[in-house]
């Protein structure tokens, strides 16, 4: 079993790369269908990458996401319209299976180790050794393979965590709704005709379960942000996630590349993780056609710019959420100038640079001049 490209991990990023590179071999440790804690909101830029790979999420029945709302108690609601291609609510149980099936992922085959040789990469799997011309590790957050390569970076600063669950409802109004509360945030996305996902994000202390266990804690946090969902039926397990962020020291060297969460994870609050990973897959699908040392160098530069942009957007979002007076001022400014929020979301998903935000947009975001 040999292949010009071996992709480790058949999540959305690995599967999409597999779809884009004919002849590649995608090896997945688990089997489908399988679930994964996620906010399940795919931004328009991610929908477009998949469209380019021949995956039509509208035709496959994934609900449209037409706007993103930011709200806080007592503050005006700021809403950005996603004009053009809508985002999609991607219930991971179905979405990951769809992509894996299209990419012909080989399930039940865990990769145990990688060894770079002058002419290729030796991929050690549960089923034997595979020879690869190049390897992309798309094995998710905190992959042991990244640790083995010595590319992990020590985590510093405050750690954040998540609790994720699904609820039966009328499916919401087609918007992602982010609720900023003083000690945690919630992120709601419509993921089915009668189902929404709600992720609760915050420091460990805010999310820690009491005597009633994880579900009781989830329900009490949910009720603070969405009282209308207090009695809604929870349709599956409540997942824990974190800690975040999980940066890496390096994303490529020689014939080995990292993509998706394996190439570093920031914070779920901005809901851009899958989109960023799909954009990495798209970049790599083109770059791997070049000679590999130059592809590795180009990917490092491109990834560094993407990471910096995402980190700054994430930083802004987290600053807003942690400071109630700033939250109120910023939401007031953004509610009065939705264009500023729309431009910020374009920057967040990589379809515009920071230059798209003019002085009036920054003034709205920071709400300068208002008392
Ligand atoms: C709480 C939370 C909320 C989020 N909300 C959003 C959101 O709203 N929108 C968004 O876009 N993103 C969101 N994200 C981020 C998103 O979930 C990830 O960015 C996305 O899953 C990354 O996809 P991936 O393919 O890189 O990794 P994964 O989806 O983790 O897939 C990795 C795959 O690799 C396999 N694997 C691991 N090790 C091996 C091995 N050794 N051999 C073979 N296979 C292996 C695993 O079994 C898995 O199937 C959220 C994340 C969290 C935690």
Coordinates of C-alpha atoms and ligand atoms in Angstrom, one line a residue:
X1 CA 0.0 0.0 0.0
X2 CA 1.8 3.2 -1.2
X3 CA 0.5 6.6 -2.2
X4 CA 1.9 9.9 -3.4
X5 CA 0.0 11.6 -0.5
X6 CA -1.1 10.1 2.8
X7 CA -3.6 12.2 4.8
X8 CA -3.8 11.2 8.5
X9 CA -7.3 11.8 9.8
X10 CA -10.6 11.7 8.0
X11 CA -12.3 14.7 9.7
X12 CA -13.6 17.5 7.5
X13 CA -10.2 18.8 6.8
X14 CA -8.5 15.5 5.9
X15 CA -11.5 14.3 3.9
X16 CA -11.7 17.5 1.9
X17 CA -8.0 17.4 1.1
X18 CA -8.5 13.8 0.1
X19 CA -11.3 14.9 -2.2
X20 CA -9.1 17.6 -3.8
X21 CA -6.0 15.4 -4.4
X22 CA -6.8 12.5 -6.7
X23 CA -4.8 9.3 -5.7
X24 CA -4.3 10.4 -2.1
X25 CA -5.0 7.9 0.7
X26 CA -6.9 9.2 3.8
X27 CA -6.4 7.0 6.9
X28 CA -8.9 7.4 9.8
X29 CA -8.5 5.8 13.2
X30 CA -12.3 5.8 13.9
X31 CA -15.3 4.8 11.9
X32 CA -18.3 6.7 10.7
X33 CA -20.8 8.0 11.6
X34 CA -19.1 9.5 14.6
X35 CA -19.8 12.7 16.5
X36 CA -17.4 15.4 17.6
X37 CA -17.9 18.4 20.0
X38 CA -18.1 21.5 17.7
X39 CA -20.3 24.6 17.3
X40 CA -21.3 23.2 13.8
X41 CA -21.6 26.7 12.2
X42 CA -19.7 26.7 8.9
X43 CA -18.9 30.2 7.6
X44 CA -19.7 31.1 3.9
X45 CA -16.0 30.9 3.0
X46 CA -15.9 27.3 4.1
X47 CA -19.1 26.5 2.2
X48 CA -17.4 27.9 -0.9
X49 CA -14.3 25.8 -0.5
X50 CA -16.5 22.7 -0.3
X51 CA -18.5 23.9 -3.3
X52 CA -15.2 24.1 -5.2
X53 CA -14.5 20.5 -4.2
X54 CA -17.9 19.4 -5.6
X55 CA -19.8 19.2 -2.3
X56 CA -23.1 21.1 -2.4
X57 CA -24.3 21.5 1.2
X58 CA -27.6 23.1 0.2
X59 CA -28.5 20.1 -2.0
X60 CA -27.5 17.8 0.9
X61 CA -30.0 19.5 3.1
X62 CA -27.8 21.4 5.6
X63 CA -29.7 24.5 7.0
X64 CA -28.7 27.9 5.8
X65 CA -27.1 30.4 8.3
X66 CA -28.0 33.9 7.1
X67 CA -26.7 36.0 9.9
X68 CA -24.7 36.2 13.1
X69 CA -26.1 38.0 16.2
X70 CA -24.1 39.1 19.2
X71 CA -26.0 40.0 22.3
X72 CA -25.6 40.6 26.0
X73 CA -28.1 41.4 28.7
X74 CA -29.3 45.0 28.5
X75 CA -27.3 45.7 25.4
X76 CA -28.6 46.2 21.8
X77 CA -28.3 43.2 19.5
X78 CA -25.7 43.6 16.9
X79 CA -26.4 41.5 13.7
X80 CA -24.3 40.9 10.7
X81 CA -26.1 39.6 7.5
X82 CA -24.1 37.0 5.6
X83 CA -24.8 38.3 2.1
X84 CA -24.1 36.1 -0.9
X85 CA -23.4 32.4 -0.1
X86 CA -25.0 31.6 3.3
X87 CA -23.2 29.7 6.0
X88 CA -24.5 26.2 6.9
X89 CA -25.3 24.4 10.1
X90 CA -23.3 21.2 9.8
X91 CA -24.4 18.5 12.2
X92 CA -21.1 16.8 12.5
X93 CA -22.7 13.3 12.8
X94 CA -23.9 13.6 9.2
X95 CA -21.4 16.2 7.8
X96 CA -18.2 14.2 8.6
X97 CA -19.7 11.0 7.3
X98 CA -20.7 12.7 4.0
X99 CA -17.2 14.1 3.4
X100 CA -15.5 10.8 4.4
X101 CA -17.7 8.8 2.1
X102 CA -17.0 11.2 -0.8
X103 CA -13.3 11.1 -0.2
X104 CA -13.2 7.2 0.1
X105 CA -11.6 7.5 3.6
X106 CA -10.1 4.3 4.9
X107 CA -11.6 3.9 8.4
X108 CA -10.3 1.9 11.4
X109 CA -6.7 2.5 10.4
X110 CA -4.8 4.5 13.1
X111 CA -1.4 6.0 12.2
X112 CA 1.1 5.2 14.9
X113 CA 4.2 7.0 13.7
X114 CA 5.9 8.9 10.8
X115 CA 9.5 8.7 9.7
X116 CA 10.9 11.1 7.2
X117 CA 13.3 9.5 4.7
X118 CA 15.3 11.2 1.9
X119 CA 12.8 10.0 -0.8
X120 CA 9.5 9.9 1.1
X121 CA 7.8 9.3 4.4
X122 CA 7.4 5.9 6.2
X123 CA 3.9 5.9 7.7
X124 CA 3.5 3.2 10.4
X125 CA -0.2 2.2 10.8
X126 CA -2.1 -0.5 12.7
X127 CA -2.2 -2.4 9.5
X128 CA 1.4 -2.2 8.4
X129 CA 3.7 0.4 6.8
X130 CA 2.7 2.7 4.0
X131 CA 5.2 4.5 1.8
X132 CA 4.1 8.1 1.0
X133 CA 5.6 10.9 -1.1
X134 CA 4.2 13.4 1.4
X135 CA 2.1 13.3 4.5
X136 CA -0.5 15.8 5.8
X137 CA -1.4 15.3 9.4
X138 CA -5.1 16.4 9.9
X139 CA -5.6 14.4 13.1
X140 CA -7.3 17.0 15.2
X141 CA -6.6 19.0 18.3
X142 CA -3.6 17.9 20.4
X143 CA -2.6 15.0 18.1
X144 CA 0.1 12.7 19.6
X145 CA 1.7 12.6 16.1
X146 CA 2.4 16.4 16.4
X147 CA 4.0 15.7 19.8
X148 CA 6.1 12.8 18.3
X149 CA 7.3 15.2 15.6
X150 CA 8.4 17.6 18.3
X151 CA 6.2 20.4 16.8
X152 CA 3.9 21.0 19.8
X153 CA 4.2 24.3 21.6
X154 CA 3.8 24.8 25.3
X155 CA 0.5 26.3 26.3
X156 CA 0.6 29.5 28.2
X157 CA -2.0 32.0 29.5
X158 CA -5.6 31.4 30.5
X159 CA -7.2 28.1 29.4
X160 CA -10.7 27.9 28.2
X161 CA -13.2 25.0 27.9
X162 CA -16.5 24.2 26.3
X163 CA -19.7 22.2 27.0
X164 CA -21.6 21.2 23.9
X165 CA -25.2 19.9 23.5
X166 CA -28.1 19.6 21.1
X167 CA -31.7 20.6 21.8
X168 CA -35.0 20.0 20.1
X169 CA -36.6 23.3 19.0
X170 CA -38.3 24.8 16.0
X171 CA -34.7 25.2 14.6
X172 CA -34.3 28.9 15.4
X173 CA -34.3 31.8 12.9
X174 CA -31.4 30.8 10.7
X175 CA -28.9 32.9 12.7
X176 CA -25.9 32.0 14.8
X177 CA -26.5 33.7 18.1
X178 CA -23.6 34.5 20.4
X179 CA -24.5 35.6 23.9
X180 CA -21.9 37.3 26.0
X181 CA -22.3 37.0 29.7
X182 CA -19.8 38.2 32.3
X183 CA -18.2 34.8 33.0
X184 CA -19.0 32.7 30.0
X185 CA -20.5 32.8 26.5
X186 CA -22.9 30.7 24.5
X187 CA -22.9 30.0 20.8
X188 CA -26.2 28.7 19.2
X189 CA -26.4 27.4 15.7
X190 CA -29.3 25.9 13.8
X191 CA -28.3 22.4 12.7
X192 CA -31.5 20.8 11.6
X193 CA -35.2 21.5 10.9
X194 CA -36.0 21.0 14.6
X195 CA -32.5 21.0 16.2
X196 CA -30.1 23.6 17.5
X197 CA -26.7 23.2 18.9
X198 CA -25.6 25.3 21.9
X199 CA -21.9 25.5 23.0
X200 CA -21.1 27.1 26.3
X201 CA -17.5 28.5 26.5
X202 CA -15.6 29.8 29.4
X203 CA -12.9 29.2 32.0
X204 CA -12.9 25.8 33.8
X205 CA -14.4 27.4 37.0
X206 CA -17.5 28.7 35.2
X207 CA -18.2 25.3 33.6
X208 CA -17.3 23.0 36.4
X209 CA -20.1 20.5 37.2
X210 CA -21.8 20.4 40.6
X211 CA -23.5 17.5 42.4
X212 CA -26.1 17.2 39.6
X213 CA -23.4 16.4 37.0
X214 CA -22.5 17.8 33.6
X215 CA -26.0 17.9 32.2
X216 CA -27.4 19.9 35.1
X217 CA -24.5 22.4 34.9
X218 CA -25.1 22.7 31.1
X219 CA -28.8 23.3 31.7
X220 CA -28.2 26.0 34.3
X221 CA -25.7 27.9 32.1
X222 CA -28.0 27.5 29.0
X223 CA -31.0 28.9 31.0
X224 CA -29.0 32.0 31.8
X225 CA -28.4 32.7 28.1
X226 CA -31.5 31.2 26.5
X227 CA -34.4 31.0 29.0
X228 CA -36.6 30.1 26.1
X229 CA -34.7 26.8 25.8
X230 CA -34.9 25.9 29.5
X231 CA -37.4 23.1 29.0
X232 CA -36.2 21.9 25.6
X233 CA -35.3 18.3 25.2
X234 CA -31.6 17.5 25.1
X235 CA -31.2 15.1 22.1
X236 CA -27.8 13.6 22.9
X237 CA -24.8 13.6 25.2
X238 CA -23.3 16.8 26.6
X239 CA -19.7 16.9 25.4
X240 CA -16.8 18.5 27.2
X241 CA -14.1 20.2 25.1
X242 CA -10.8 22.0 25.8
X243 CA -8.5 23.2 26.9
X244 CA -7.9 25.9 24.3
X245 CA -5.8 27.4 22.8
X246 CA -3.5 24.7 21.5
X247 CA -0.8 26.4 19.4
X248 CA 2.0 24.4 17.5
X249 CA 5.6 25.4 16.9
X250 CA 5.8 24.4 13.3
X251 CA 3.3 23.4 10.5
X252 CA 5.6 21.9 7.8
X253 CA 9.1 20.5 7.3
X254 CA 10.4 18.4 4.4
X255 CA 7.6 16.2 3.3
X256 CA 5.3 16.5 6.4
X257 CA 2.6 19.1 6.8
X258 CA 0.0 19.8 9.4
X259 CA -3.6 21.0 8.7
X260 CA -6.8 21.7 10.5
X261 CA -6.8 21.6 14.3
X262 CA -3.6 19.6 14.2
X263 CA -1.9 22.8 12.9
X264 CA -3.0 24.7 16.0
X265 CA -6.3 25.5 17.6
X266 CA -7.3 29.0 18.9
X267 CA -10.8 29.5 20.4
X268 CA -14.2 28.3 19.3
X269 CA -15.8 31.7 20.0
X270 CA -15.2 32.9 16.4
X271 CA -16.6 29.7 14.9
X272 CA -14.0 29.7 12.1
X273 CA -12.2 26.5 12.9
X274 CA -13.5 24.2 10.1
X275 CA -13.4 27.1 7.6
X276 CA -9.8 27.9 8.3
X277 CA -8.9 24.2 8.1
X278 CA -10.7 23.8 4.7
X279 CA -8.8 26.8 3.4
X280 CA -5.6 25.1 4.5
X281 CA -6.6 22.0 2.7
X282 CA -7.3 24.1 -0.5
X283 CA -3.9 25.8 -0.2
X284 CA -2.1 22.5 0.3
X285 CA -4.0 20.8 -2.6
X286 CA -2.4 23.4 -4.9
X287 CA 1.0 23.8 -3.2
X288 CA 1.7 20.0 -3.0
X289 CA 1.9 20.1 -6.8
X290 CA 5.2 22.1 -6.5
X291 CA 8.5 20.8 -5.4
X292 CA 8.0 19.9 -1.7
X293 CA 10.7 22.2 0.0
X294 CA 9.2 25.2 -1.7
X295 CA 5.7 24.1 -0.9
X296 CA 6.7 23.6 2.8
X297 CA 8.2 27.1 2.9
X298 CA 5.2 28.8 1.2
X299 CA 2.7 27.0 3.5
X300 CA 4.6 28.1 6.6
X301 CA 4.4 31.8 5.4
X302 CA 0.7 31.5 4.4
X303 CA -0.2 29.7 7.6
X304 CA 1.6 32.3 9.8
X305 CA -0.4 35.1 8.2
X306 CA -3.7 33.1 8.6
X307 CA -2.9 32.3 12.2
X308 CA -2.1 36.0 13.1
X309 CA -5.3 37.2 11.5
X310 CA -7.4 34.6 13.3
X311 CA -5.6 35.2 16.6
X312 CA -6.3 38.9 16.4
X313 CA -10.0 38.5 15.6
X314 CA -10.2 35.9 18.5
X315 CA -8.5 38.3 20.8
X316 CA -11.0 41.1 20.0
X317 CA -13.9 38.8 20.5
X318 CA -12.7 37.6 23.8
X319 CA -11.9 41.1 25.0
X320 CA -15.5 42.0 24.3
X321 CA -16.8 39.0 26.2
X322 CA -14.8 39.5 29.3
X323 CA -15.7 43.1 30.1
X324 CA -19.4 44.0 30.4
X325 CA -19.0 47.7 30.0
X326 CA -16.9 47.2 26.9
X327 CA -19.4 44.6 25.6
X328 CA -22.2 47.1 26.0
X329 CA -20.4 49.9 24.2
X330 CA -19.2 47.7 21.4
X331 CA -22.6 46.1 20.8
X332 CA -24.2 49.5 20.8
X333 CA -21.7 50.7 18.2
X334 CA -22.1 47.6 16.1
X335 CA -25.9 47.5 16.3
X336 CA -25.8 51.1 14.9
X337 CA -23.4 50.2 12.1
X338 CA -23.9 46.5 11.1
X339 CA -21.5 47.0 8.2
X340 CA -18.6 47.1 10.7
X341 CA -19.6 43.7 12.0
X342 CA -20.1 42.3 8.5
X343 CA -16.6 43.5 7.6
X344 CA -15.1 42.0 10.7
X345 CA -16.7 38.7 9.9
X346 CA -15.2 38.9 6.3
X347 CA -11.8 39.4 8.0
X348 CA -12.4 36.5 10.3
X349 CA -13.1 34.1 7.5
X350 CA -10.2 35.4 5.4
X351 CA -12.2 36.9 2.5
X352 CA -11.0 40.4 3.4
X353 CA -7.9 41.9 5.0
X354 CA -7.8 44.3 7.9
X355 CA -7.8 47.2 5.4
X356 CA -11.5 46.5 4.8
X357 CA -12.3 48.0 8.2
X358 CA -12.3 51.8 7.9
X359 CA -12.1 54.4 10.7
X360 CA -15.9 54.5 11.0
X361 CA -15.9 50.7 11.5
X362 CA -13.3 50.8 14.3
X363 CA -15.1 53.7 15.9
X364 CA -18.3 51.6 15.8
X365 CA -16.5 48.6 17.2
X366 CA -15.0 50.6 20.1
X367 CA -18.0 53.0 20.2
X368 CA -15.7 55.9 20.8
X369 CA -17.3 59.2 21.6
X370 CA -20.4 57.6 23.3
X371 CA -20.9 57.9 27.0
Ligands
LIG1 C1 -16.6 23.7 21.5 C2 -16.1 23.8 20.1 C3 -16.9 24.6 19.2 C4 -16.5 24.8 17.9 N1 -17.3 25.5 17.0 C5 -17.0 25.6 15.7 C6 -17.9 26.3 14.8 O1 -19.0 26.7 15.1 N2 -17.5 26.4 13.5 C7 -16.3 25.9 13.1 O2 -16.0 26.0 11.9 N3 -15.5 25.2 13.9 C8 -15.8 25.1 15.2 N4 -15.0 24.4 16.1 C9 -13.7 23.9 15.5 C10 -13.9 22.6 14.7 O3 -14.6 21.6 15.5 C11 -12.6 22.1 14.3 O4 -11.8 23.2 13.7 C12 -12.7 21.0 13.2 O5 -13.3 19.8 13.7 C13 -11.3 20.6 12.7 O6 -11.4 19.6 11.8 P1 -10.2 18.6 11.6 O7 -10.5 17.7 10.4 O8 -8.9 19.3 11.6 O9 -10.1 17.7 12.9 P2 -11.2 16.7 13.5 O10 -12.6 17.0 13.2 O11 -10.9 16.6 15.0 O12 -10.8 15.3 12.8 C14 -9.6 14.6 13.1 C15 -9.8 13.2 12.7 O13 -8.5 12.5 12.8 C16 -8.7 11.2 13.3 N5 -7.4 10.8 13.9 C17 -6.8 11.3 15.0 N6 -5.6 10.7 15.2 C18 -5.4 9.8 14.2 C19 -4.4 8.9 13.9 N7 -3.3 8.8 14.6 N8 -4.6 8.1 12.8 C20 -5.7 8.2 12.0 N9 -6.7 9.1 12.3 C21 -6.6 9.9 13.4 C22 -9.8 11.4 14.4 O14 -10.4 10.2 14.7 C23 -10.7 12.4 13.7 O15 -11.7 11.7 12.9 C24 -15.3 24.2 17.4 C25 -14.6 23.4 18.3 C26 -15.0 23.2 19.6 C27 -14.1 22.4 20.4

